[in-house]
Amino acid sequence: QLQLQESGPGLVKSSETLSLTCTVSGDSVTRSGYYWGWVRQSPGKGLEWIASISYNGHTFQNPSLKTPVTISLDTSQNQISLKLRSVTAADTSVYYCSKINILSVVHNWFDPWGQGTLVTVSS
Amino acid sequence: QSALTQPASVSGSPGQSITISCTGSISNVGTYKYVSWYQQHPGKAPKLLIYEVNNRPSGISDRFSGSKSGNTASLTISGVQPEDEADYYCGSYSSISLVLFGGGTKLTVL
């Protein structure tokens, strides 16, 4: 059974870089046709897609995001990483990773999801 | 691109049917069948309920169903039960931003 587990620093200072990791168990992040992504949820707010990456490293990013992001695969650890640079208080959120069903560039559904990790940006 | 529009809240008594709407535009819901719905209980991760407008993943109750008309998608819960009390989110492929989610709807079971 595919399972995802996020990990992060919990607290990060404004203007610094936030680094998050999603560890996948039950399958390989490089299995052909698989896509992975990150979604965040600000306290009491809705969901916001951040970025996605394919099994072979092709990336997609939300064009509406103001924060520079980098998504990557760590195949040796079977992980998906996300870095957000120059974070602000607006980046305070629960961050979820998920497997995404994608057809070409069409992002379809997100399933399953990790349990999420809360990141607070302090000034 | 703005989020998809959902009502902030809906409510229903046990056994009733409720419908949650999700309104977008021709660049997302109105043109594509790639609409999904998620259930989120407090403190938990979202859970996929419906994909591609009206398909249920294995293990999801047939009390949950989806539909679409024009720029609006809908989630219907037939025979609402107390355990259905949760937040519900729609999602759609967007030709502009690839992914859009709705703002979420809180379902209260009276």
CSV table of C-alpha atoms in Angstrom, one decimal:
chain,number,residue,atom,x,y,z
A,1,GLN,CA,0.0,0.0,0.0
A,2,LEU,CA,1.4,3.4,-1.0
A,3,GLN,CA,2.0,5.7,1.9
A,4,LEU,CA,3.5,9.2,2.0
A,5,GLN,CA,5.0,10.9,5.1
A,6,GLU,CA,6.0,14.5,5.2
A,7,SER,CA,8.7,16.0,7.4
A,8,GLY,CA,9.9,19.5,7.9
A,9,PRO,CA,11.4,22.0,10.4
A,10,GLY,CA,8.2,23.1,12.1
A,11,LEU,CA,9.4,26.6,12.5
A,12,VAL,CA,11.4,28.7,10.0
A,13,LYS,CA,12.4,32.4,10.0
A,14,SER,CA,11.1,34.9,7.6
A,15,SER,CA,13.4,35.3,4.5
A,16,GLU,CA,15.0,31.9,5.0
A,17,THR,CA,14.6,28.8,2.9
A,18,LEU,CA,12.0,26.2,3.9
A,19,SER,CA,13.0,22.6,3.1
A,20,LEU,CA,10.4,19.8,3.2
A,21,THR,CA,10.7,16.1,2.5
A,22,CYS,CA,8.1,13.5,1.6
A,23,THR,CA,9.2,9.9,2.1
A,24,VAL,CA,7.3,7.4,0.0
A,25,SER,CA,6.8,3.7,1.0
A,26,GLY,CA,5.1,0.9,-0.8
A,27,ASP,CA,6.4,1.9,-4.3
A,28,SER,CA,9.2,3.7,-6.0
A,29,VAL,CA,9.2,7.4,-6.8
A,30,THR,CA,10.7,6.6,-10.1
A,31,ARG,CA,8.1,4.1,-11.2
A,32,SER,CA,7.2,4.9,-14.8
A,33,GLY,CA,4.1,7.1,-15.1
A,34,TYR,CA,4.1,8.3,-11.5
A,35,TYR,CA,3.8,11.9,-10.6
A,36,TRP,CA,4.1,13.6,-7.2
A,37,GLY,CA,3.2,16.9,-5.8
A,38,TRP,CA,2.9,19.3,-2.9
A,39,VAL,CA,-0.3,21.1,-1.7
A,40,ARG,CA,-0.5,23.5,1.2
A,41,GLN,CA,-3.3,24.7,3.4
A,42,SER,CA,-3.0,27.9,5.4
A,43,PRO,CA,-4.7,27.8,8.8
A,44,GLY,CA,-8.4,27.8,8.4
A,45,LYS,CA,-8.1,28.2,4.6
A,46,GLY,CA,-8.4,26.1,1.4
A,47,LEU,CA,-6.0,24.0,-0.5
A,48,GLU,CA,-3.3,25.5,-2.8
A,49,TRP,CA,-1.3,23.4,-5.3
A,50,ILE,CA,2.4,24.3,-5.2
A,51,ALA,CA,4.3,22.1,-7.6
A,52,SER,CA,4.6,18.6,-9.2
A,53,ILE,CA,7.3,16.4,-10.5
A,54,SER,CA,7.3,13.3,-12.7
A,55,TYR,CA,9.0,10.0,-12.1
A,56,ASN,CA,11.8,11.2,-14.5
A,57,GLY,CA,12.2,14.7,-13.1
A,58,HIS,CA,9.9,16.8,-15.2
A,59,THR,CA,8.5,19.6,-13.1
A,60,PHE,CA,5.4,21.8,-13.0
A,61,GLN,CA,4.9,24.8,-10.8
A,62,ASN,CA,1.9,27.0,-9.8
A,63,PRO,CA,2.3,30.2,-11.8
A,64,SER,CA,0.4,32.1,-9.2
A,65,LEU,CA,2.9,31.5,-6.4
A,66,LYS,CA,5.0,34.4,-5.4
A,67,THR,CA,7.5,32.3,-3.5
A,68,PRO,CA,10.3,30.8,-5.5
A,69,VAL,CA,10.1,27.0,-5.2
A,70,THR,CA,12.1,24.0,-6.3
A,71,ILE,CA,10.8,20.4,-6.4
A,72,SER,CA,13.1,17.4,-6.8
A,73,LEU,CA,13.4,13.7,-6.4
A,74,ASP,CA,15.9,11.9,-4.1
A,75,THR,CA,15.9,8.5,-5.7
A,76,SER,CA,18.3,7.1,-3.2
A,77,GLN,CA,16.0,7.8,-0.3
A,78,ASN,CA,12.8,7.4,-2.3
A,79,GLN,CA,11.8,10.9,-1.4
A,80,ILE,CA,10.3,14.1,-2.9
A,81,SER,CA,11.8,17.3,-1.8
A,82,LEU,CA,10.4,20.9,-1.8
A,83,LYS,CA,12.3,24.1,-1.2
A,84,LEU,CA,10.6,27.5,-0.8
A,85,ARG,CA,13.0,30.4,-0.8
A,86,SER,CA,12.6,33.7,1.0
A,87,VAL,CA,9.6,32.7,2.9
A,88,THR,CA,7.2,35.1,4.6
A,89,ALA,CA,4.4,34.8,7.1
A,90,ALA,CA,2.1,34.0,4.2
A,91,ASP,CA,3.8,30.7,3.7
A,92,THR,CA,2.7,29.5,7.1
A,93,SER,CA,0.7,26.4,6.3
A,94,VAL,CA,0.2,22.7,6.6
A,95,TYR,CA,2.1,21.1,3.7
A,96,TYR,CA,0.9,17.9,2.1
A,97,CYS,CA,2.5,15.7,-0.4
A,98,SER,CA,0.5,13.5,-2.7
A,99,LYS,CA,0.6,11.2,-5.7
A,100,ILE,CA,-1.0,12.8,-8.7
A,101,ASN,CA,-2.7,11.2,-11.6
A,102,ILE,CA,-1.4,13.3,-14.6
A,103,LEU,CA,-2.1,12.7,-18.3
A,104,SER,CA,0.6,14.6,-20.3
A,105,VAL,CA,0.3,18.0,-18.6
A,106,VAL,CA,-3.2,17.5,-17.3
A,107,HIS,CA,-3.3,17.3,-13.6
A,108,ASN,CA,-6.2,15.0,-12.7
A,109,TRP,CA,-6.6,13.7,-9.2
A,110,PHE,CA,-4.5,13.7,-6.0
A,111,ASP,CA,-4.4,10.3,-4.1
A,112,PRO,CA,-3.2,9.3,-1.7
A,113,TRP,CA,-2.1,12.2,0.6
A,114,GLY,CA,0.4,12.3,3.4
A,115,GLN,CA,-0.8,13.4,6.8
A,116,GLY,CA,0.8,16.8,6.4
A,117,THR,CA,3.4,18.8,8.3
A,118,LEU,CA,2.8,22.2,9.8
A,119,VAL,CA,5.3,24.9,9.1
A,120,THR,CA,5.2,28.3,10.8
A,121,VAL,CA,7.1,31.2,9.5
A,122,SER,CA,8.2,33.6,12.2
A,123,SER,CA,9.5,37.1,12.0
B,1,GLN,CA,-6.3,32.6,-11.4
B,2,SER,CA,-8.9,32.6,-8.6
B,3,ALA,CA,-10.0,29.5,-6.8
B,4,LEU,CA,-13.1,27.6,-7.7
B,5,THR,CA,-16.2,28.9,-5.9
B,6,GLN,CA,-17.9,26.8,-3.3
B,7,PRO,CA,-20.5,27.7,-0.7
B,8,ALA,CA,-18.8,28.2,2.7
B,9,SER,CA,-21.2,25.9,4.5
B,10,VAL,CA,-24.1,23.5,4.0
B,11,SER,CA,-26.1,21.5,6.5
B,12,GLY,CA,-28.5,18.6,6.5
B,13,SER,CA,-30.2,16.2,8.9
B,14,PRO,CA,-29.3,12.5,8.9
B,15,GLY,CA,-30.8,10.7,6.0
B,16,GLN,CA,-31.3,13.8,3.9
B,17,SER,CA,-29.4,14.5,0.6
B,18,ILE,CA,-27.2,17.5,0.3
B,19,THR,CA,-25.4,19.0,-2.7
B,20,ILE,CA,-22.3,21.1,-2.8
B,21,SER,CA,-21.6,23.2,-5.8
B,22,CYS,CA,-18.2,24.1,-7.3
B,23,THR,CA,-18.2,26.9,-9.9
B,24,GLY,CA,-15.4,27.6,-12.3
B,25,SER,CA,-15.0,28.9,-15.8
B,26,ILE,CA,-14.4,27.7,-19.4
B,27,SER,CA,-10.7,27.4,-18.6
B,28,ASN,CA,-11.3,24.7,-16.1
B,29,VAL,CA,-14.6,23.0,-15.0
B,30,GLY,CA,-16.6,24.2,-18.0
B,31,THR,CA,-14.3,22.5,-20.5
B,32,TYR,CA,-12.6,19.5,-18.9
B,33,LYS,CA,-13.8,16.3,-17.2
B,34,TYR,CA,-10.9,16.5,-14.7
B,35,VAL,CA,-12.9,17.5,-11.7
B,36,SER,CA,-12.3,15.8,-8.3
B,37,TRP,CA,-13.7,16.0,-4.8
B,38,TYR,CA,-12.0,15.6,-1.5
B,39,GLN,CA,-13.2,15.1,2.1
B,40,GLN,CA,-11.2,16.4,5.0
B,41,HIS,CA,-12.0,15.8,8.6
B,42,PRO,CA,-10.5,18.2,11.2
B,43,GLY,CA,-6.8,17.7,11.6
B,44,LYS,CA,-6.7,15.1,8.9
B,45,ALA,CA,-5.4,15.0,5.3
B,46,PRO,CA,-7.8,15.3,2.4
B,47,LYS,CA,-9.2,12.1,1.0
B,48,LEU,CA,-10.2,11.5,-2.6
B,49,LEU,CA,-14.0,10.9,-3.0
B,50,ILE,CA,-14.6,11.5,-6.7
B,51,TYR,CA,-12.4,11.8,-9.8
B,52,GLU,CA,-13.2,12.8,-13.3
B,53,VAL,CA,-16.5,14.3,-12.4
B,54,ASN,CA,-18.4,11.2,-11.4
B,55,ASN,CA,-16.0,8.3,-10.7
B,56,ARG,CA,-15.6,6.8,-7.2
B,57,PRO,CA,-12.3,5.2,-6.1
B,58,SER,CA,-12.5,1.8,-4.6
B,59,GLY,CA,-13.8,1.8,-1.1
B,60,ILE,CA,-15.8,5.1,-1.4
B,61,SER,CA,-19.5,4.7,-0.5
B,62,ASP,CA,-22.0,5.0,-3.4
B,63,ARG,CA,-23.7,7.6,-1.2
B,64,PHE,CA,-21.2,10.0,-2.8
B,65,SER,CA,-21.8,11.0,-6.4
B,66,GLY,CA,-20.6,13.8,-8.7
B,67,SER,CA,-22.0,15.6,-11.7
B,68,LYS,CA,-21.2,18.6,-13.9
B,69,SER,CA,-23.3,21.1,-15.9
B,70,GLY,CA,-21.6,24.0,-17.7
B,71,ASN,CA,-19.1,25.7,-15.5
B,72,THR,CA,-20.5,24.1,-12.3
B,73,ALA,CA,-19.6,20.7,-10.8
B,74,SER,CA,-21.6,19.2,-7.9
B,75,LEU,CA,-21.1,16.7,-5.2
B,76,THR,CA,-24.2,15.0,-3.8
B,77,ILE,CA,-24.2,13.0,-0.6
B,78,SER,CA,-27.3,10.8,-0.4
B,79,GLY,CA,-28.5,9.8,3.1
B,80,VAL,CA,-26.1,12.1,5.0
B,81,GLN,CA,-24.7,10.4,8.1
B,82,PRO,CA,-23.0,12.0,11.2
B,83,GLU,CA,-19.6,10.8,10.0
B,84,ASP,CA,-20.0,12.8,6.8
B,85,GLU,CA,-19.5,16.0,8.8
B,86,ALA,CA,-16.3,17.4,7.4
B,87,ASP,CA,-14.9,19.9,4.9
B,88,TYR,CA,-15.3,19.2,1.2
B,89,TYR,CA,-13.1,20.6,-1.5
B,90,CYS,CA,-13.4,20.4,-5.3
B,91,GLY,CA,-10.4,20.4,-7.6
B,92,SER,CA,-10.1,20.9,-11.4
B,93,TYR,CA,-7.5,20.9,-14.1
B,94,SER,CA,-7.0,24.4,-15.4
B,95,SER,CA,-5.6,25.3,-18.8
B,96,ILE,CA,-4.2,28.4,-17.2
B,97,SER,CA,-2.7,27.3,-13.9
B,98,LEU,CA,-2.8,23.5,-14.2
B,99,VAL,CA,-4.6,22.9,-10.8
B,100,LEU,CA,-7.3,24.8,-9.0
B,101,PHE,CA,-9.0,24.0,-5.8
B,102,GLY,CA,-12.2,25.4,-4.3
B,103,GLY,CA,-12.3,27.3,-1.1
B,104,GLY,CA,-13.9,24.4,0.7
B,105,THR,CA,-17.4,23.8,2.1
B,106,LYS,CA,-18.1,22.8,5.7
B,107,LEU,CA,-20.8,20.2,6.0
B,108,THR,CA,-22.7,20.2,9.3
B,109,VAL,CA,-25.0,17.3,10.1
B,110,LEU,CA,-27.7,18.6,12.3
